[in-house]
Coordinates of C-alpha atoms in Angstrom, one line a residue:
M1 CA 10.1 14.9 -20.1
R2 CA 9.1 16.1 -16.6
E3 CA 11.2 14.3 -13.6
D4 CA 10.0 10.9 -12.5
T5 CA 7.9 11.0 -9.1
T6 CA 9.7 7.5 -8.0
R7 CA 12.5 9.4 -7.6
G8 CA 11.0 10.8 -3.9
T9 CA 11.3 14.8 -5.0
D10 CA 9.1 17.2 -6.4
P11 CA 9.5 17.7 -10.0
G12 CA 10.0 22.1 -9.2
A13 CA 13.6 20.7 -7.9
A14 CA 14.6 20.8 -11.7
D15 CA 13.8 24.2 -11.6
G16 CA 16.2 25.1 -9.4
V17 CA 13.5 24.7 -6.6
A18 CA 13.9 23.3 -2.9
P19 CA 13.1 20.0 -3.4
K20 CA 10.2 18.0 -1.0
K21 CA 9.3 14.6 0.2
V22 CA 6.5 12.9 -2.0
R23 CA 4.1 11.8 0.8
A24 CA 4.4 8.3 1.5
D25 CA 0.9 7.4 -0.1
V26 CA 1.2 9.8 -3.0
R27 CA 4.5 7.7 -3.8
R28 CA 2.8 3.7 -3.5
N29 CA 0.2 5.0 -5.4
T30 CA 2.8 5.6 -8.2
D31 CA 5.1 2.7 -7.9
A32 CA 1.6 0.5 -7.2
L33 CA 0.7 2.1 -10.9
L34 CA 4.4 1.7 -12.4
T35 CA 4.6 -2.0 -11.3
A36 CA 0.9 -2.2 -13.1
A37 CA 2.1 -0.8 -15.6
A38 CA 5.0 -2.4 -16.3
E39 CA 3.3 -6.4 -16.3
V40 CA 0.2 -4.6 -18.6
F41 CA 2.6 -3.7 -21.3
L42 CA 4.6 -7.0 -21.5
T43 CA 1.6 -9.3 -21.4
S44 CA -0.8 -6.4 -23.6
G45 CA 1.6 -4.2 -24.5
V46 CA 1.9 -0.2 -24.3
D47 CA -1.3 0.5 -25.6
A48 CA -3.5 -1.8 -23.0
P49 CA -6.8 -0.3 -22.0
V50 CA -6.1 2.2 -19.1
R51 CA -8.6 -0.3 -17.3
Q52 CA -6.2 -2.6 -17.1
I53 CA -3.4 -0.9 -15.1
T54 CA -5.4 1.2 -12.5
A55 CA -7.3 -2.3 -11.8
R56 CA -4.1 -4.2 -11.5
A57 CA -2.9 -1.0 -9.2
G58 CA -5.8 -0.7 -7.2
V59 CA -6.1 2.9 -7.7
G60 CA -8.8 5.0 -9.9
A61 CA -7.7 6.4 -13.4
G62 CA -7.5 9.8 -11.9
T63 CA -5.1 8.6 -9.7
L64 CA -3.0 7.5 -13.3
Y65 CA -3.6 10.8 -15.2
R66 CA -2.9 12.8 -12.1
H67 CA 0.8 11.7 -12.1
F68 CA 1.2 10.8 -15.9
P69 CA -1.4 13.2 -18.4
Q70 CA -0.1 11.4 -21.4
R71 CA 0.5 7.8 -21.9
S72 CA 4.5 8.9 -23.2
D73 CA 4.3 10.2 -19.5
L74 CA 3.4 7.0 -17.8
I75 CA 5.9 4.7 -21.0
A76 CA 8.8 6.9 -20.1
A77 CA 8.2 6.5 -16.3
V78 CA 8.2 2.5 -16.1
F79 CA 11.3 2.7 -18.6
R80 CA 13.1 4.8 -15.8
H81 CA 11.8 2.9 -12.7
E82 CA 12.9 -0.1 -14.4
V83 CA 16.3 1.1 -14.7
D84 CA 16.3 2.6 -11.5
A85 CA 15.3 -0.9 -10.0
C86 CA 17.9 -3.2 -12.4
A87 CA 20.8 -0.7 -11.7
D88 CA 19.8 -0.7 -8.0
A89 CA 20.8 -4.0 -8.0
A90 CA 24.7 -4.1 -8.5
P91 CA 25.5 -3.2 -4.8
T92 CA 23.1 -5.1 -3.1
L93 CA 24.4 -8.3 -5.6
A94 CA 28.1 -7.0 -4.8
A95 CA 27.5 -7.4 -1.2
E96 CA 25.7 -10.8 -1.1
Y97 CA 28.1 -12.2 -3.3
G98 CA 31.7 -13.2 -4.9
P99 CA 32.9 -10.5 -7.4
A100 CA 32.4 -12.9 -10.8
E101 CA 29.1 -14.0 -8.9
A102 CA 27.2 -11.0 -8.2
L103 CA 28.7 -9.7 -11.7
T104 CA 27.3 -12.8 -13.6
R105 CA 23.4 -12.5 -11.4
W106 CA 23.3 -8.1 -12.5
L107 CA 24.1 -9.5 -15.9
Q108 CA 21.3 -12.4 -16.0
R109 CA 18.8 -9.3 -14.3
L110 CA 20.1 -7.2 -17.2
A111 CA 18.8 -9.4 -19.8
L112 CA 15.5 -9.9 -18.4
F113 CA 15.3 -6.3 -18.3
F114 CA 16.1 -6.3 -22.2
A115 CA 13.7 -8.7 -22.8
T116 CA 10.7 -8.0 -20.9
K117 CA 11.5 -4.1 -22.1
R118 CA 11.3 -5.2 -26.2
G119 CA 7.8 -4.1 -26.2
L120 CA 8.2 -0.4 -25.8
S121 CA 11.3 -0.7 -28.3
A122 CA 8.7 0.8 -30.7
A123 CA 7.2 3.6 -28.2
L124 CA 10.4 4.4 -27.5
H125 CA 11.7 5.1 -31.3
S126 CA 8.7 6.5 -31.8
G127 CA 9.6 10.7 -32.5
D128 CA 8.1 11.7 -29.1
S129 CA 10.2 14.2 -27.4
T130 CA 9.1 12.6 -24.1
Y131 CA 10.8 10.0 -24.7
D132 CA 14.5 12.0 -25.7
S133 CA 15.8 12.1 -22.0
L134 CA 15.8 7.8 -22.5
P135 CA 19.3 6.7 -23.4
A136 CA 21.2 9.1 -21.8
Y137 CA 19.2 8.1 -18.4
F138 CA 20.1 4.1 -19.3
E139 CA 23.9 5.1 -19.6
Q140 CA 24.3 7.4 -16.5
R141 CA 22.7 4.2 -14.6
F142 CA 23.9 1.5 -15.5
M143 CA 27.5 2.3 -17.0
P144 CA 28.5 2.8 -13.1
A145 CA 26.8 0.0 -11.8
L146 CA 28.5 -2.2 -14.0
T147 CA 31.7 -0.2 -14.1
G148 CA 31.8 -1.4 -10.6
L149 CA 31.3 -5.0 -11.1
I150 CA 33.8 -5.6 -13.5
D151 CA 36.2 -3.7 -12.1
A152 CA 36.0 -5.5 -8.5
A153 CA 35.7 -8.6 -10.4
A154 CA 38.8 -7.6 -12.4
E155 CA 40.8 -6.4 -8.9
A156 CA 40.2 -9.7 -7.3
G157 CA 41.3 -11.8 -10.4
E158 CA 38.0 -13.4 -11.5
I159 CA 37.5 -11.7 -14.6
R160 CA 40.5 -10.6 -17.1
P161 CA 41.6 -7.2 -16.7
D162 CA 40.6 -5.9 -19.8
V163 CA 36.3 -5.9 -20.5
T164 CA 34.3 -2.7 -21.0
P165 CA 30.4 -2.3 -20.0
D166 CA 30.0 -1.5 -23.6
D167 CA 31.5 -4.9 -24.2
L168 CA 29.0 -6.7 -22.0
L169 CA 26.2 -4.5 -22.2
V170 CA 26.0 -5.4 -26.1
A171 CA 26.8 -9.1 -25.7
T172 CA 23.6 -9.1 -23.1
R173 CA 21.2 -7.6 -25.4
N174 CA 22.2 -9.9 -27.9
L175 CA 22.3 -12.8 -25.3
A176 CA 18.6 -11.7 -24.0
V177 CA 15.5 -14.2 -25.3
P178 CA 12.3 -12.7 -24.6
E179 CA 10.8 -14.2 -20.9
C180 CA 8.0 -16.3 -22.9
E181 CA 10.4 -18.4 -25.2
D182 CA 12.8 -18.8 -22.4
D183 CA 11.0 -21.8 -20.7
T184 CA 14.8 -23.5 -20.7
G185 CA 16.7 -21.0 -18.7
H186 CA 19.0 -20.5 -22.4
T187 CA 19.6 -16.9 -21.0
R188 CA 20.3 -17.9 -17.7
R189 CA 23.1 -20.4 -19.3
M190 CA 24.4 -17.9 -22.0
I191 CA 25.6 -15.6 -19.7
A192 CA 26.7 -18.3 -16.9
L193 CA 29.3 -19.2 -20.4
L194 CA 29.9 -15.6 -21.0
V195 CA 31.6 -15.0 -17.9
D196 CA 32.8 -18.6 -17.3
G197 CA 34.9 -16.9 -20.9
L198 CA 36.0 -13.6 -19.5
R199 CA 38.3 -16.1 -16.2
Y200 CA 40.5 -16.3 -19.8
Q201 CA 43.3 -14.2 -19.1
A202 CA 42.1 -13.5 -15.4
R203 CA 44.9 -12.7 -13.2

């Protein structure tokens, strides 16, 4: 799978070529496409017409195909872009809130990620080799983010010390309810209860 252009480097860097910065306008267009595609996929599915995505992004079809020649390239890039946004929120939350509150808020963000990405599951399990590296990418980005939040909360004595990232990933995925079905904030309440349960036998 080709390198995600949203990370700010030339795809050639993966082959040992020195990375070069992506032009600001190119990055803006790429970010706009990925944001628009994520929104369109959520409401219309991954097979939505290209014109819906380009119209929402405010770019032409040529720009989309230049960055993402195949639909699978776009789907994979959207997934990675959303994974990055979620993972990158962890240190921001840790800086703004106490350890247990930061963990709670990040798990709620993670639950939203799971809920909104269920529409991609069929595509991601289609056997297309473009998606082969995505599970490893998911783990590479989410596990350190979650581990850091758990460790901080445990060291502060706010949650029990035997909690594992795998436990919370599975629990959060199981609690996630599609946003369109979560009018009462069920998922947020369940995540809050989950973290409250982690306080049992904390130091």
